[in-house]
Every structure is written in structure tokens, then in C-alpha cells.
mmCIF file of C-alpha atoms and ligand atoms in Angstrom:
data_model
loop_
_atom_site.group_PDB
_atom_site.id
_atom_site.type_symbol
_atom_site.label_atom_id
_atom_site.label_comp_id
_atom_site.label_asym_id
_atom_site.label_seq_id
_atom_site.Cartn_x
_atom_site.Cartn_y
_atom_site.Cartn_z
ATOM 1 C CA MET Z 1 52.712 -136.556 14.416
ATOM 2 C CA ASN Z 2 52.539 -132.860 15.393
ATOM 3 C CA LYS Z 3 55.305 -130.728 16.831
ATOM 4 C CA LYS Z 4 54.263 -131.198 20.449
ATOM 5 C CA ASP Z 5 54.170 -135.019 20.066
ATOM 6 C CA GLN Z 6 57.564 -134.958 18.433
ATOM 7 C CA ASN Z 7 58.922 -132.821 21.235
ATOM 8 C CA ILE Z 8 57.701 -135.174 23.965
ATOM 9 C CA HIS Z 9 58.978 -138.161 22.026
ATOM 10 C CA GLU Z 10 62.419 -136.625 21.623
ATOM 11 C CA LYS Z 11 62.627 -135.868 25.322
ATOM 12 C CA PHE Z 12 61.705 -139.445 26.140
ATOM 13 C CA VAL Z 13 64.354 -140.789 23.778
ATOM 14 C CA GLU Z 14 66.977 -138.526 25.307
ATOM 15 C CA TYR Z 15 66.101 -139.427 28.892
ATOM 16 C CA GLY Z 16 65.850 -143.107 28.015
ATOM 17 C CA CYS Z 17 69.270 -142.960 26.453
ATOM 18 C CA ASN Z 18 70.731 -141.360 29.572
ATOM 19 C CA ALA Z 19 68.940 -143.866 31.801
ATOM 20 C CA LYS Z 20 70.520 -146.716 29.839
ATOM 21 C CA GLU Z 21 73.952 -145.147 30.157
ATOM 22 C CA TRP Z 22 73.582 -144.671 33.925
ATOM 23 C CA MET Z 23 72.296 -148.219 34.329
ATOM 24 C CA ARG Z 24 75.313 -149.503 32.400
ATOM 25 C CA LYS Z 25 77.557 -147.675 34.863
ATOM 26 C CA CYS Z 26 75.689 -149.194 37.824
ATOM 27 C CA VAL Z 27 76.058 -152.672 36.348
ATOM 28 C CA LEU Z 28 79.812 -152.318 35.887
ATOM 29 C CA LEU Z 29 80.212 -151.435 39.581
ATOM 30 C CA LEU Z 30 78.425 -154.553 40.812
ATOM 31 C CA PRO Z 31 81.398 -156.971 40.944
ATOM 32 C CA GLU Z 32 83.384 -154.461 43.025
ATOM 33 C CA ILE Z 33 80.403 -153.900 45.321
ATOM 34 C CA GLU Z 34 80.073 -157.635 45.768
ATOM 35 C CA ARG Z 35 83.806 -158.186 46.296
ATOM 36 C CA ARG Z 36 84.053 -155.488 48.947
ATOM 37 C CA ARG Z 37 80.704 -156.457 50.491
ATOM 38 C CA ILE Z 38 79.712 -152.813 50.353
ATOM 39 C CA TRP Z 39 76.043 -153.751 50.520
ATOM 40 C CA LYS Z 40 76.632 -155.372 53.923
ATOM 41 C CA LYS Z 41 78.617 -152.454 55.267
ATOM 42 C CA LYS Z 42 75.695 -150.237 54.334
ATOM 43 C CA GLY Z 43 73.213 -152.411 56.213
ATOM 44 C CA PHE Z 44 71.508 -154.243 53.337
ATOM 45 C CA GLY Z 45 70.589 -157.922 53.563
ATOM 46 C CA SER Z 46 72.061 -158.829 50.151
ATOM 47 C CA ILE Z 47 73.467 -157.333 46.976
ATOM 48 C CA TYR Z 48 70.045 -157.894 45.395
ATOM 49 C CA GLU Z 49 68.333 -155.752 48.007
ATOM 50 C CA TYR Z 50 71.056 -153.129 47.629
ATOM 51 C CA ALA Z 51 70.703 -152.988 43.841
ATOM 52 C CA ALA Z 52 66.905 -153.095 43.939
ATOM 53 C CA LYS Z 53 66.470 -150.318 46.477
ATOM 54 C CA LEU Z 54 69.175 -148.019 45.193
ATOM 55 C CA ALA Z 55 68.969 -148.542 41.438
ATOM 56 C CA GLY Z 56 65.684 -150.352 40.805
ATOM 57 C CA MET Z 57 67.471 -153.431 39.453
ATOM 58 C CA SER Z 58 65.725 -156.785 39.463
ATOM 59 C CA ARG Z 59 67.283 -159.893 40.959
ATOM 60 C CA TRP Z 60 67.618 -161.324 37.460
ATOM 61 C CA GLN Z 61 69.505 -158.246 36.238
ATOM 62 C CA VAL Z 62 71.989 -158.501 39.102
ATOM 63 C CA GLU Z 63 72.587 -162.235 38.688
ATOM 64 C CA ASP Z 64 72.952 -161.898 34.957
ATOM 65 C CA ALA Z 65 75.372 -158.989 35.257
ATOM 66 C CA LEU Z 66 77.542 -160.751 37.830
ATOM 67 C CA ARG Z 67 77.618 -163.933 35.748
ATOM 68 C CA ILE Z 68 78.683 -162.195 32.553
ATOM 69 C CA LEU Z 69 81.118 -159.847 34.253
ATOM 70 C CA LYS Z 70 82.753 -162.823 35.946
ATOM 71 C CA LYS Z 71 83.443 -164.346 32.528
ATOM 72 C CA ILE Z 72 85.043 -161.195 31.198
ATOM 73 C CA GLU Z 73 86.822 -159.925 34.323
ATOM 74 C CA ASP Z 74 90.253 -160.945 32.983
ATOM 75 C CA LYS Z 75 89.488 -159.593 29.498
ATOM 76 C CA PRO Z 76 89.892 -155.832 29.610
ATOM 77 C CA PHE Z 77 88.996 -155.290 25.933
ATOM 78 C CA LEU Z 78 85.514 -156.619 26.499
ATOM 79 C CA GLN Z 79 84.581 -154.310 29.324
ATOM 80 C CA GLN Z 80 82.381 -152.068 27.251
ATOM 81 C CA GLY Z 81 78.993 -152.978 28.714
ATOM 82 C CA ILE Z 82 77.446 -156.352 29.196
ATOM 83 C CA ASN Z 83 74.705 -156.194 26.621
ATOM 84 C CA SER Z 84 77.002 -155.782 23.678
ATOM 85 C CA VAL Z 85 79.290 -158.630 24.755
ATOM 86 C CA ARG Z 86 76.603 -161.033 25.922
ATOM 87 C CA PRO Z 87 76.548 -163.070 22.661
ATOM 88 C CA VAL Z 88 80.308 -163.698 22.760
ATOM 89 C CA VAL Z 89 80.813 -164.799 26.371
ATOM 90 C CA THR Z 90 80.585 -168.464 25.414
ATOM 91 C CA ILE Z 91 83.234 -168.238 22.706
ATOM 92 C CA VAL Z 92 85.713 -165.637 23.960
ATOM 93 C CA THR Z 93 89.151 -166.572 25.326
ATOM 94 C CA LYS Z 94 92.123 -164.509 26.447
ATOM 95 C CA GLU Z 95 93.723 -165.097 23.031
ATOM 96 C CA ASN Z 96 90.836 -163.890 20.893
ATOM 97 C CA GLU Z 97 89.275 -161.250 23.134
ATOM 98 C CA LYS Z 98 90.533 -158.315 21.059
ATOM 99 C CA PHE Z 99 88.957 -159.809 17.939
ATOM 100 C CA TRP Z 100 85.622 -160.309 19.698
ATOM 101 C CA ALA Z 101 85.719 -156.917 21.381
ATOM 102 C CA ASP Z 102 86.053 -155.288 17.943
ATOM 103 C CA LYS Z 103 83.207 -157.353 16.547
ATOM 104 C CA ALA Z 104 81.013 -156.532 19.557
ATOM 105 C CA ARG Z 105 81.593 -152.854 18.915
ATOM 106 C CA GLU Z 106 80.945 -153.011 15.168
ATOM 107 C CA MET Z 107 77.939 -155.341 15.040
ATOM 108 C CA SER Z 108 74.373 -155.150 16.272
ATOM 109 C CA LYS Z 109 73.419 -157.758 18.864
ATOM 110 C CA ASN Z 110 71.471 -159.804 16.337
ATOM 111 C CA THR Z 111 74.295 -159.830 13.788
ATOM 112 C CA LEU Z 112 76.822 -160.717 16.459
ATOM 113 C CA GLU Z 113 74.723 -163.673 17.625
ATOM 114 C CA THR Z 114 74.478 -164.952 14.067
ATOM 115 C CA TYR Z 115 78.213 -164.513 13.547
ATOM 116 C CA VAL Z 116 79.092 -166.402 16.745
ATOM 117 C CA ARG Z 117 76.854 -169.259 15.631
ATOM 118 C CA GLU Z 118 78.522 -169.419 12.218
ATOM 119 C CA ILE Z 119 82.053 -169.305 13.595
ATOM 120 C CA ARG Z 120 81.157 -172.096 15.949
ATOM 121 C CA THR Z 121 79.628 -174.359 13.284
ATOM 122 C CA SER Z 122 82.498 -173.677 10.890
ATOM 123 C CA THR Z 123 84.856 -175.267 13.398
ATOM 124 C CA GLU Z 124 82.702 -178.365 13.757
ATOM 125 C CA SER Z 125 83.238 -181.422 11.571
ATOM 126 C CA ASP Z 126 81.504 -181.709 8.191
ATOM 127 C CA ASN Z 127 81.214 -185.481 8.145
ATOM 128 C CA GLU Z 128 78.735 -185.992 10.899
ATOM 129 C CA VAL Z 129 75.255 -187.371 10.404
ATOM 130 C CA ILE Z 130 72.344 -185.829 12.212
ATOM 131 C CA GLU Z 131 69.373 -187.677 13.575
ATOM 132 C CA ILE Z 132 66.078 -185.884 13.086
ATOM 133 C CA LEU Z 133 62.678 -186.597 14.472
ATOM 134 C CA MET Z 134 59.721 -186.197 12.097
ATOM 135 C CA ASN Z 135 56.007 -186.577 12.647
ATOM 136 C CA LEU Z 136 54.731 -188.442 9.585
ATOM 137 C CA LYS Z 137 51.473 -190.191 8.734
ATOM 138 C CA PRO Z 138 51.754 -194.016 8.878
ATOM 139 C CA GLU Z 139 50.802 -194.446 5.217
ATOM 140 C CA LEU Z 140 53.493 -191.986 4.204
ATOM 141 C CA VAL Z 141 56.078 -193.813 6.299
ATOM 142 C CA ASP Z 142 55.122 -197.044 4.547
ATOM 143 C CA LYS Z 143 55.505 -195.457 1.104
ATOM 144 C CA LEU Z 144 58.863 -193.967 2.020
ATOM 145 C CA LYS Z 145 60.169 -197.271 3.335
ATOM 146 C CA LYS Z 146 59.170 -198.971 0.082
ATOM 147 C CA LEU Z 147 60.868 -196.270 -1.949
ATOM 148 C CA LYS Z 148 63.997 -196.623 0.118
ATOM 149 C CA GLY Z 149 64.064 -200.397 -0.291
ATOM 150 C CA HIS Z 150 67.459 -201.748 0.656
ATOM 151 C CA GLY Z 151 69.215 -198.454 -0.008
ATOM 152 C CA GLY Z 152 69.958 -195.819 2.611
ATOM 153 C CA TRP Z 153 67.839 -192.860 3.656
ATOM 154 C CA ASN Z 154 70.528 -190.486 2.472
ATOM 155 C CA GLU Z 155 70.300 -191.733 -1.121
ATOM 156 C CA LEU Z 156 66.511 -191.450 -1.160
ATOM 157 C CA MET Z 157 66.539 -187.964 0.316
ATOM 158 C CA GLU Z 158 69.260 -186.856 -2.081
ATOM 159 C CA GLU Z 159 67.098 -188.096 -4.953
ATOM 160 C CA PHE Z 160 64.144 -186.030 -3.667
ATOM 161 C CA VAL Z 161 66.258 -182.944 -3.227
ATOM 162 C CA GLU Z 162 67.668 -183.312 -6.732
ATOM 163 C CA MET Z 163 64.185 -183.677 -8.210
ATOM 164 C CA ARG Z 164 62.994 -180.595 -6.399
ATOM 165 C CA GLU Z 165 65.988 -178.598 -7.510
ATOM 166 C CA LYS Z 166 65.428 -179.670 -11.113
ATOM 167 C CA GLN Z 167 61.789 -178.653 -10.895
ATOM 168 C CA PHE Z 168 62.792 -175.218 -9.598
ATOM 169 C CA GLU Z 169 65.358 -174.923 -12.341
ATOM 170 C CA GLN Z 170 62.622 -175.472 -14.950
ATOM 171 C CA GLU Z 171 60.256 -172.957 -13.357
ATOM 172 C CA LYS Z 172 62.971 -170.384 -12.874
ATOM 173 C CA PRO Z 173 62.304 -167.003 -14.519
ATOM 174 C CA GLU Z 174 64.979 -165.406 -16.733
ATOM 175 C CA LYS Z 175 67.306 -162.885 -15.156
ATOM 176 C CA VAL Z 176 66.461 -159.248 -15.836
ATOM 177 C CA GLN Z 177 68.855 -156.403 -16.621
ATOM 178 C CA THR Z 178 67.526 -153.042 -15.612
ATOM 179 C CA ASN Z 179 68.263 -149.783 -13.870
ATOM 180 C CA SER Z 180 65.437 -150.328 -11.422
ATOM 181 C CA ARG Z 181 66.337 -151.716 -8.028
ATOM 182 C CA HIS Z 182 62.853 -153.160 -7.712
ATOM 183 C CA ILE Z 183 63.039 -156.967 -8.021
ATOM 184 C CA PRO Z 184 60.522 -158.131 -10.684
ATOM 185 C CA THR Z 185 57.577 -159.905 -9.045
ATOM 186 C CA LYS Z 186 58.172 -163.170 -10.937
ATOM 187 C CA ILE Z 187 61.727 -163.414 -9.636
ATOM 188 C CA LYS Z 188 60.751 -162.374 -6.142
ATOM 189 C CA LYS Z 189 58.044 -165.034 -6.018
ATOM 190 C CA HIS Z 190 60.432 -167.689 -7.289
ATOM 191 C CA VAL Z 191 63.091 -166.937 -4.682
ATOM 192 C CA ILE Z 192 60.568 -166.879 -1.852
ATOM 193 C CA LYS Z 193 59.034 -170.154 -3.004
ATOM 194 C CA ARG Z 194 62.462 -171.764 -3.259
ATOM 195 C CA SER Z 195 63.342 -170.589 0.240
ATOM 196 C CA ARG Z 196 60.020 -171.686 1.711
ATOM 197 C CA ARG Z 197 60.132 -168.352 3.527
ATOM 198 C CA THR Z 198 63.162 -169.480 5.507
ATOM 199 C CA CYS Z 199 66.644 -167.992 5.512
ATOM 200 C CA GLU Z 200 68.682 -169.740 2.794
ATOM 201 C CA TYR Z 201 71.948 -169.594 4.723
ATOM 202 C CA PRO Z 202 72.912 -173.245 5.342
ATOM 203 C CA GLY Z 203 71.781 -174.412 8.757
ATOM 204 C CA CYS Z 204 69.629 -171.359 9.496
ATOM 205 C CA CYS Z 205 65.932 -171.883 10.241
ATOM 206 C CA LYS Z 206 64.899 -168.296 10.855
ATOM 207 C CA PRO Z 207 62.134 -166.772 8.763
ATOM 208 C CA TYR Z 208 63.434 -164.790 5.813
ATOM 209 C CA GLU Z 209 63.321 -161.016 6.154
ATOM 210 C CA ILE Z 210 65.342 -159.638 3.269
ATOM 211 C CA LEU Z 211 66.044 -160.602 -0.351
ATOM 212 C CA HIS Z 212 69.777 -160.213 -0.873
ATOM 213 C CA HIS Z 213 71.725 -159.829 -4.144
ATOM 214 C CA THR Z 214 74.938 -161.844 -3.810
ATOM 215 C CA ARG Z 215 76.104 -159.937 -6.908
ATOM 216 C CA ARG Z 216 75.460 -156.367 -5.773
ATOM 217 C CA PHE Z 217 72.803 -154.659 -7.841
ATOM 218 C CA ALA Z 218 74.817 -151.443 -7.886
ATOM 219 C CA LEU Z 219 77.642 -153.254 -9.706
ATOM 220 C CA TYR Z 220 75.752 -155.531 -12.100
ATOM 221 C CA LYS Z 221 72.369 -153.849 -12.610
ATOM 222 C CA GLU Z 222 70.613 -157.169 -12.828
ATOM 223 C CA HIS Z 223 68.138 -159.308 -10.939
ATOM 224 C CA ASP Z 224 69.249 -162.910 -11.340
ATOM 225 C CA PRO Z 225 67.186 -165.518 -9.456
ATOM 226 C CA ASP Z 226 70.374 -167.557 -8.993
ATOM 227 C CA LYS Z 227 72.056 -164.615 -7.302
ATOM 228 C CA ILE Z 228 69.215 -163.458 -5.097
ATOM 229 C CA PHE Z 229 68.660 -165.182 -1.777
ATOM 230 C CA ALA Z 230 66.133 -164.946 1.009
ATOM 231 C CA LEU Z 231 67.984 -164.254 4.259
ATOM 232 C CA CYS Z 232 67.297 -163.484 7.885
ATOM 233 C CA LYS Z 233 68.493 -160.103 9.089
ATOM 234 C CA GLY Z 234 71.508 -161.496 10.944
ATOM 235 C CA HIS Z 235 72.897 -163.298 7.903
ATOM 236 C CA GLU Z 236 72.151 -160.436 5.555
ATOM 237 C CA ARG Z 237 74.209 -158.128 7.793
ATOM 238 C CA LEU Z 238 77.148 -160.561 7.726
ATOM 239 C CA PHE Z 239 77.134 -160.413 3.914
ATOM 240 C CA HIS Z 240 77.152 -156.631 3.958
ATOM 241 C CA GLN Z 241 79.978 -156.585 6.464
ATOM 242 C CA GLY Z 242 82.018 -158.607 3.960
ATOM 243 C CA LEU Z 243 82.233 -161.578 6.302
ATOM 244 C CA VAL Z 244 81.026 -164.291 3.916
ATOM 245 C CA GLU Z 245 83.565 -165.824 1.565
ATOM 246 C CA ASP Z 246 82.583 -167.120 -1.895
ATOM 247 C CA GLU Z 247 79.349 -165.204 -1.725
ATOM 248 C CA HIS Z 248 78.864 -165.410 -5.516
ATOM 249 C CA LYS Z 249 78.721 -169.231 -5.365
ATOM 250 C CA ALA Z 250 75.816 -171.431 -4.242
ATOM 251 C CA PRO Z 251 74.948 -171.418 -0.513
ATOM 252 C CA GLY Z 252 76.779 -174.703 0.139
ATOM 253 C CA PHE Z 253 80.052 -172.911 -0.665
ATOM 254 C CA TRP Z 254 79.547 -169.911 1.596
ATOM 255 C CA ARG Z 255 82.126 -169.704 4.340
ATOM 256 C CA ILE Z 256 82.298 -167.327 7.229
ATOM 257 C CA ARG Z 257 85.467 -165.235 7.423
ATOM 258 C CA GLU Z 258 87.112 -163.292 10.217
ATOM 259 C CA VAL Z 259 88.005 -160.095 8.387
ATOM 260 C CA PRO Z 260 86.337 -158.583 5.316
ATOM 261 C CA ASP Z 261 88.104 -158.567 1.939
ATOM 262 C CA LYS Z 262 88.539 -154.820 1.539
ATOM 263 C CA LYS Z 263 89.854 -155.111 -2.017
ATOM 264 C CA ASP Z 264 86.629 -156.592 -3.288
ATOM 265 C CA PRO Z 265 84.724 -153.896 -5.240
ATOM 266 C CA LYS Z 266 81.528 -154.754 -3.419
ATOM 267 C CA PHE Z 267 83.131 -153.767 -0.116
ATOM 268 C CA LYS Z 268 82.743 -150.068 -0.991
ATOM 269 C CA ILE Z 269 79.088 -150.558 -1.779
ATOM 270 C CA ASP Z 270 78.541 -152.479 1.426
ATOM 271 C CA LEU Z 271 80.133 -149.687 3.418
ATOM 272 C CA LYS Z 272 77.661 -147.281 1.841
ATOM 273 C CA VAL Z 273 74.757 -149.599 2.665
ATOM 274 C CA MET Z 274 75.885 -149.883 6.283
ATOM 275 C CA ARG Z 275 76.323 -146.134 6.601
ATOM 276 C CA PHE Z 276 72.946 -145.476 5.056
ATOM 277 C CA ARG Z 277 71.349 -147.907 7.477
ATOM 278 C CA SER Z 278 72.954 -146.542 10.600
ATOM 279 C CA ALA Z 279 71.902 -143.063 9.517
ATOM 280 C CA ALA Z 280 68.346 -144.307 9.007
ATOM 281 C CA VAL Z 281 68.044 -145.719 12.521
ATOM 282 C CA GLY Z 282 70.151 -143.140 14.337
HETATM 283 ZN ZN1 ZN V 301 69.812 -166.777 8.650
#
């Protein structure tokens, strides 16, 4: 990219940024405009027409803004712009709004969505059974039924899972101690195969994006296949924000927490990682 290109690009970014800020201000005025029927007093047929003609807003944008703003109208902490609070509107109450307002300010939209999902599932019961629908070939169904016999499906599936885990255990490469951050190919391949290219956070089905050291490389200088996990971006961010308890244990033990453990030595490293990242995008 030459200097001229860069110049034009920078201008666009600056104007775009201002446009977003002005649009945010427009959006926040909408409930008041609706309440006072200002659009009518000014001779418009509806608030949609008013917002479209004067600010170029679509009908969807207006409806969406009014819906979300209605949910947060009695929650002053959350009035920082609707896009950042959108993921929390289904979970926020008057009692916890300060907590969620802080999280909305600190986290990216994607991370916040993931966090809301985790908080919600952590409050659900652990003892439920889930019905799943699978498309299987008839001959496979027959074989499975025979294998199950008079036992339950849970026992058969547990047996399969155990066998698979054992097989992985046998194929697992040794951990490597090194000063190089680069994860050795053998270990990388193993983790990706184990994850089936899906985030290894329990209950998450998103494709994996990042390989994460649950024992920070900066502290241990090692690549241990048992301590490296394939994660989606949202879950990886939660780890680096110190919001996952018992991170060093197996995924089944991970628990979402509400505030990070600042005494944990990895917290310092995570702060650095977060700072480095925000500098890289900003
Ligand atoms: Zn995930």
C-alpha cells in the first residue's frame, strides 16, 4: 500500500468512526422522540419515516433500537450504546446491571456473547438428559442396537468415549520443553485431531480458531498436549480475562467465574496479552 492509499484509508476510518458515533447518538434519542411524538409534530407519518429521512436509518434499525432501549430504560449503567449491551439484554436485571455494564465495557461483542452463554448454562441443572437426533444408516443402527443389548445408551456411549480417549492417550506425543513459542507440529496435529476442529470448551460447537495453553507458555516454557486446547475466539478470550476457574484441569472441570483471580501469576501475563492485542487492532 502506498502513501496515498494509506491516506485515503485513514480518512475513511476516521469518518467512519465519527459516523458511528453520531449514529449512536441518534439511536439514543429515539425513545424520547417516540415518547414525545416529535415525528408527528414535525409532520412525518411515523417514527420510521422520520428516522429514515433525517438519519438514513432503516426500519429494522429503529425497531431494534427501540426494543433494546426499552429493556434497559430503567438501567442507567447500561446506557452506553445499544450494540455493546445487545448480548446482555436477555440476562440483565436491576440487581446485576452494574456487573453487566462493566463486562459490556471490557469485552468485545463476541466474548460477551460467549460469556453470557456460559453464565446461563452454569446456572442450569447438571443432571438433565438431552435428546439428540442423528441421521444414521440402517445397518449402523442395527449394529448399535445389538451392541447396546439390554443396557442403556449412556453406558454404550460412555464405553465408546472411553475407548477413543484411550486411543488418543496412546497416540499422544510427549510434551516438549523449549524456549520457542512455536507449538511442535506433532503436538499441534494431535490437539486438532482430538478436537475434531471444534472448540473444546464443554458445550461449544464453534469451529476452533486458536490453540490455547492452559498453563501459560510464558510461565512454564513447555508445550504439553494435555495442557493445550483448541478453542473458539470467544472462549479463548474468557480464559485470558481470567474468567475460567480450574483452567489447569480437564475441560469437564472448567467453571466460569464472575471476577478474575488477580493473585494468580498468569493474570499478569494475560493482562499483557490483552494489551498487546488491543494495541494490534487499535
Ligand atoms: Zn467455544
